């Protein structure tokens, strides 16, 4: 890790440059754990792992004007490893450029975990040749041996993606691989436009519920939806309350 924010409250990181080779292993740029009310702004991060990683017991995290690349993208997780509990809430990414990263906006959890990821908003993000621009992976397995199938999972809900555009390296521009027993719910897509330079793009869903409005390309019709009445509620919940970050308003 280059920067670690751990067991802290009310932290601002601004105008930081992190530079490591794209093939350098486990070199996260900024890692946030067990912390609240953290603002990361105007940072340029190139690394061999996640540009920013947010893990258990973190809440009220705001990222603004972030450049990421090379690297593995901006990640919540991993969470739930070794049947542990993971909780992350109220995270906002507003205005970012990701270039030639292996992932874009990623939520990753291990099978067998518990807890929840709730009220996240990713908006105003441009992608350039990103392999997995939007991805939720509840079958994450960073292990030399095969991870066994388990029924418990970290619950993922109230996730909003808004104004996301650019180019993808993979045909599956959006991937929502959620737990069969604990489906993802209230995924909201608004004004998404992801293209592949040579080929067509699609959305992959497994046990994912939600809906799109405005332009959504590729189509996310595979999201099963019972949630349209919650559109305004989700938009509100996805914003950290003002009093939580009043000391660090951007």
CSV table of N, CA and C in Angstrom, one decimal, residues 69-135:
chain,number,residue,atom,x,y,z
A,69,UNK,N,-4.9,5.2,-13.5
A,69,UNK,CA,-4.4,4.4,-14.6
A,69,UNK,C,-2.9,4.5,-14.7
A,70,UNK,N,-2.1,3.4,-14.8
A,70,UNK,CA,-2.7,2.0,-14.9
A,70,UNK,C,-3.1,1.6,-13.5
A,71,UNK,N,-3.7,0.4,-13.4
A,71,UNK,CA,-4.2,-0.1,-12.1
A,71,UNK,C,-5.4,-1.0,-12.3
A,72,UNK,N,-6.0,-1.4,-11.2
A,72,UNK,CA,-7.1,-2.3,-11.2
A,72,UNK,C,-8.4,-1.5,-10.9
A,73,UNK,N,-8.4,-0.2,-11.0
A,73,UNK,CA,-9.6,0.6,-10.9
A,73,UNK,C,-9.9,1.1,-9.5
A,74,UNK,N,-11.1,1.5,-9.3
A,74,UNK,CA,-11.6,2.0,-7.9
A,74,UNK,C,-12.5,0.9,-7.4
A,75,UNK,N,-12.1,0.4,-6.2
A,75,UNK,CA,-12.8,-0.8,-5.7
A,75,UNK,C,-13.3,-0.6,-4.3
A,76,UNK,N,-14.5,-1.2,-4.1
A,76,UNK,CA,-15.0,-1.4,-2.7
A,76,UNK,C,-14.8,-2.9,-2.5
A,77,UNK,N,-14.0,-3.2,-1.5
A,77,UNK,CA,-13.7,-4.6,-1.3
A,77,UNK,C,-12.2,-4.9,-1.5
A,78,UNK,N,-11.8,-6.1,-1.3
A,78,UNK,CA,-12.7,-7.2,-1.2
A,78,UNK,C,-13.2,-7.3,0.3
A,79,UNK,N,-14.4,-7.9,0.4
A,79,UNK,CA,-15.1,-8.0,1.7
A,79,UNK,C,-15.6,-9.5,1.9
A,80,UNK,N,-15.6,-9.9,3.1
A,80,UNK,CA,-16.2,-11.2,3.4
A,80,UNK,C,-15.2,-12.4,3.3
A,81,UNK,N,-14.0,-12.1,3.2
A,81,UNK,CA,-13.0,-13.2,3.1
A,81,UNK,C,-13.0,-14.1,4.4
A,82,UNK,N,-12.9,-15.4,4.3
A,82,UNK,CA,-12.8,-16.3,5.4
A,82,UNK,C,-14.1,-16.2,6.3
A,83,UNK,N,-15.2,-16.0,5.6
A,83,UNK,CA,-16.5,-15.9,6.3
A,83,UNK,C,-16.6,-14.7,7.3
A,84,UNK,N,-15.9,-13.7,7.0
A,84,UNK,CA,-15.9,-12.5,7.8
A,84,UNK,C,-17.1,-11.6,7.5
A,85,UNK,N,-17.3,-10.6,8.3
A,85,UNK,CA,-18.4,-9.6,8.1
A,85,UNK,C,-17.8,-8.3,7.5
A,86,UNK,N,-18.4,-7.8,6.5
A,86,UNK,CA,-17.9,-6.6,5.8
A,86,UNK,C,-19.1,-5.6,5.7
A,87,UNK,N,-18.8,-4.3,6.1
A,87,UNK,CA,-19.8,-3.3,6.0
A,87,UNK,C,-19.2,-2.0,5.4
A,88,UNK,N,-19.7,-1.6,4.3
A,88,UNK,CA,-19.3,-0.3,3.7
A,88,UNK,C,-20.6,0.5,3.3
A,89,UNK,N,-20.7,1.7,3.7
A,89,UNK,CA,-21.9,2.5,3.3
A,89,UNK,C,-21.5,3.9,3.0
A,90,UNK,N,-22.4,4.6,2.2
A,90,UNK,CA,-22.3,6.0,1.9
A,90,UNK,C,-20.9,6.3,1.2
A,91,UNK,N,-20.8,5.9,0.0
A,91,UNK,CA,-19.5,6.2,-0.8
A,91,UNK,C,-19.9,6.9,-2.0
A,92,UNK,N,-19.2,8.0,-2.3
A,92,UNK,CA,-19.5,8.7,-3.6
A,92,UNK,C,-18.2,8.9,-4.3
A,93,UNK,N,-18.3,8.6,-5.6
A,93,UNK,CA,-17.2,9.0,-6.6
A,93,UNK,C,-17.8,10.0,-7.5
A,94,UNK,N,-17.3,11.2,-7.6
A,94,UNK,CA,-17.8,12.2,-8.5
A,94,UNK,C,-16.7,12.8,-9.3
A,95,UNK,N,-16.7,12.5,-10.6
A,95,UNK,CA,-15.7,13.0,-11.6
A,95,UNK,C,-14.4,12.3,-11.5
A,96,UNK,N,-14.3,11.4,-12.5
A,96,UNK,CA,-13.1,10.6,-12.5
A,96,UNK,C,-12.8,10.2,-14.0
A,97,UNK,N,-11.5,9.9,-14.2
A,97,UNK,CA,-11.1,9.4,-15.6
A,97,UNK,C,-10.2,8.2,-15.3
A,98,UNK,N,-10.7,7.1,-15.9
A,98,UNK,CA,-9.9,5.8,-15.8
A,98,UNK,C,-9.4,5.4,-17.1
A,99,UNK,N,-8.1,5.2,-17.2
A,99,UNK,CA,-7.5,4.9,-18.5
A,99,UNK,C,-6.7,3.6,-18.5
A,100,UNK,N,-7.1,2.6,-19.3
A,100,UNK,CA,-6.4,1.4,-19.5
A,100,UNK,C,-6.3,0.6,-18.2
A,101,UNK,N,-7.3,0.6,-17.4
A,101,UNK,CA,-7.3,-0.1,-16.1
A,101,UNK,C,-7.9,-1.5,-16.4
A,102,UNK,N,-7.7,-2.5,-15.5
A,102,UNK,CA,-8.3,-3.8,-15.6
A,102,UNK,C,-9.7,-3.8,-15.1
A,103,UNK,N,-10.0,-2.9,-14.3
A,103,UNK,CA,-11.4,-2.7,-13.8
A,103,UNK,C,-11.7,-1.2,-13.8
A,104,UNK,N,-13.0,-0.9,-13.8
A,104,UNK,CA,-13.4,0.5,-13.6
A,104,UNK,C,-13.9,0.7,-12.2
A,105,UNK,N,-15.2,0.6,-12.1
A,105,UNK,CA,-15.9,0.8,-10.8
A,105,UNK,C,-16.3,-0.6,-10.3
A,106,UNK,N,-15.6,-1.1,-9.3
A,106,UNK,CA,-15.7,-2.5,-8.9
A,106,UNK,C,-16.2,-2.6,-7.4
A,107,UNK,N,-17.1,-3.6,-7.2
A,107,UNK,CA,-17.4,-4.1,-5.9
A,107,UNK,C,-17.1,-5.5,-5.9
A,108,UNK,N,-16.3,-6.0,-4.9
A,108,UNK,CA,-15.9,-7.4,-4.9
A,108,UNK,C,-16.0,-8.0,-3.5
A,109,UNK,N,-16.7,-9.1,-3.5
A,109,UNK,CA,-16.9,-9.8,-2.2
A,109,UNK,C,-16.6,-11.3,-2.4
A,110,UNK,N,-16.2,-12.0,-1.3
A,110,UNK,CA,-16.0,-13.4,-1.3
A,110,UNK,C,-17.3,-14.1,-0.9
A,111,UNK,N,-17.5,-15.3,-1.4
A,111,UNK,CA,-18.6,-16.1,-1.0
A,111,UNK,C,-18.4,-16.5,0.5
A,112,UNK,N,-19.5,-16.6,1.2
A,112,UNK,CA,-19.4,-17.0,2.6
A,112,UNK,C,-19.4,-15.9,3.6
A,113,UNK,N,-19.3,-14.7,3.1
A,113,UNK,CA,-19.2,-13.5,4.0
A,113,UNK,C,-20.6,-13.1,4.5
A,114,UNK,N,-20.6,-12.0,5.3
A,114,UNK,CA,-21.9,-11.4,5.7
A,114,UNK,C,-21.7,-9.9,5.9
A,115,UNK,N,-22.7,-9.2,6.2
A,115,UNK,CA,-22.7,-7.8,6.2
A,115,UNK,C,-23.3,-7.2,5.0
A,116,UNK,N,-23.0,-5.9,4.7
A,116,UNK,CA,-23.7,-5.3,3.5
A,116,UNK,C,-22.8,-4.1,3.0
A,117,UNK,N,-23.1,-3.9,1.7
A,117,UNK,CA,-22.6,-2.7,1.0
A,117,UNK,C,-23.8,-1.9,0.6
A,118,UNK,N,-23.9,-0.7,0.9
A,118,UNK,CA,-25.2,0.0,0.8
A,118,UNK,C,-25.0,1.5,0.5
A,119,UNK,N,-25.8,2.1,-0.4
A,119,UNK,CA,-25.8,3.6,-0.6
A,119,UNK,C,-24.4,4.0,-1.2
A,120,UNK,N,-24.1,3.6,-2.4
A,120,UNK,CA,-23.0,4.0,-3.2
A,120,UNK,C,-23.4,4.7,-4.4
A,121,UNK,N,-22.7,5.8,-4.8
A,121,UNK,CA,-23.0,6.5,-6.0
A,121,UNK,C,-21.7,6.8,-6.8
A,122,UNK,N,-21.7,6.3,-8.0
A,122,UNK,CA,-20.6,6.6,-9.0
A,122,UNK,C,-21.1,7.5,-10.1
A,123,UNK,N,-20.6,8.7,-10.3
A,123,UNK,CA,-21.1,9.6,-11.3
A,123,UNK,C,-20.0,10.4,-12.0
A,124,UNK,N,-20.3,10.8,-13.2
A,124,UNK,CA,-19.4,11.6,-14.0
A,124,UNK,C,-18.1,11.0,-14.2
A,125,UNK,N,-18.1,9.8,-14.8
A,125,UNK,CA,-16.8,9.0,-14.9
A,125,UNK,C,-16.6,8.7,-16.4
A,126,UNK,N,-15.4,9.0,-16.9
A,126,UNK,CA,-15.1,8.6,-18.3
A,126,UNK,C,-14.1,7.5,-18.3
A,127,UNK,N,-14.3,6.6,-19.2
A,127,UNK,CA,-13.4,5.4,-19.3
A,127,UNK,C,-12.6,5.4,-20.6
A,128,UNK,N,-11.4,5.0,-20.6
A,128,UNK,CA,-10.6,4.8,-21.8
A,128,UNK,C,-10.0,3.4,-21.8
A,129,UNK,N,-10.6,2.5,-22.7
A,129,UNK,CA,-10.0,1.2,-22.8
A,129,UNK,C,-9.9,0.4,-21.5
A,130,UNK,N,-11.0,0.5,-20.7
A,130,UNK,CA,-11.0,-0.2,-19.4
A,130,UNK,C,-11.6,-1.6,-19.7
A,131,UNK,N,-11.0,-2.6,-19.0
A,131,UNK,CA,-11.4,-4.0,-19.3
A,131,UNK,C,-12.8,-4.3,-18.7
A,132,UNK,N,-13.1,-3.9,-17.5
A,132,UNK,CA,-14.4,-4.2,-16.9
A,132,UNK,C,-14.9,-2.9,-16.3
A,133,UNK,N,-15.6,-2.0,-17.1
A,133,UNK,CA,-15.9,-0.7,-16.7
A,133,UNK,C,-16.8,-0.7,-15.4
A,134,UNK,N,-17.8,-1.5,-15.4
A,134,UNK,CA,-18.7,-1.5,-14.3
A,134,UNK,C,-18.9,-3.0,-13.9
A,135,UNK,N,-18.5,-3.3,-12.6
A,135,UNK,CA,-18.5,-4.7,-12.3
A,135,UNK,C,-18.8,-4.9,-10.8
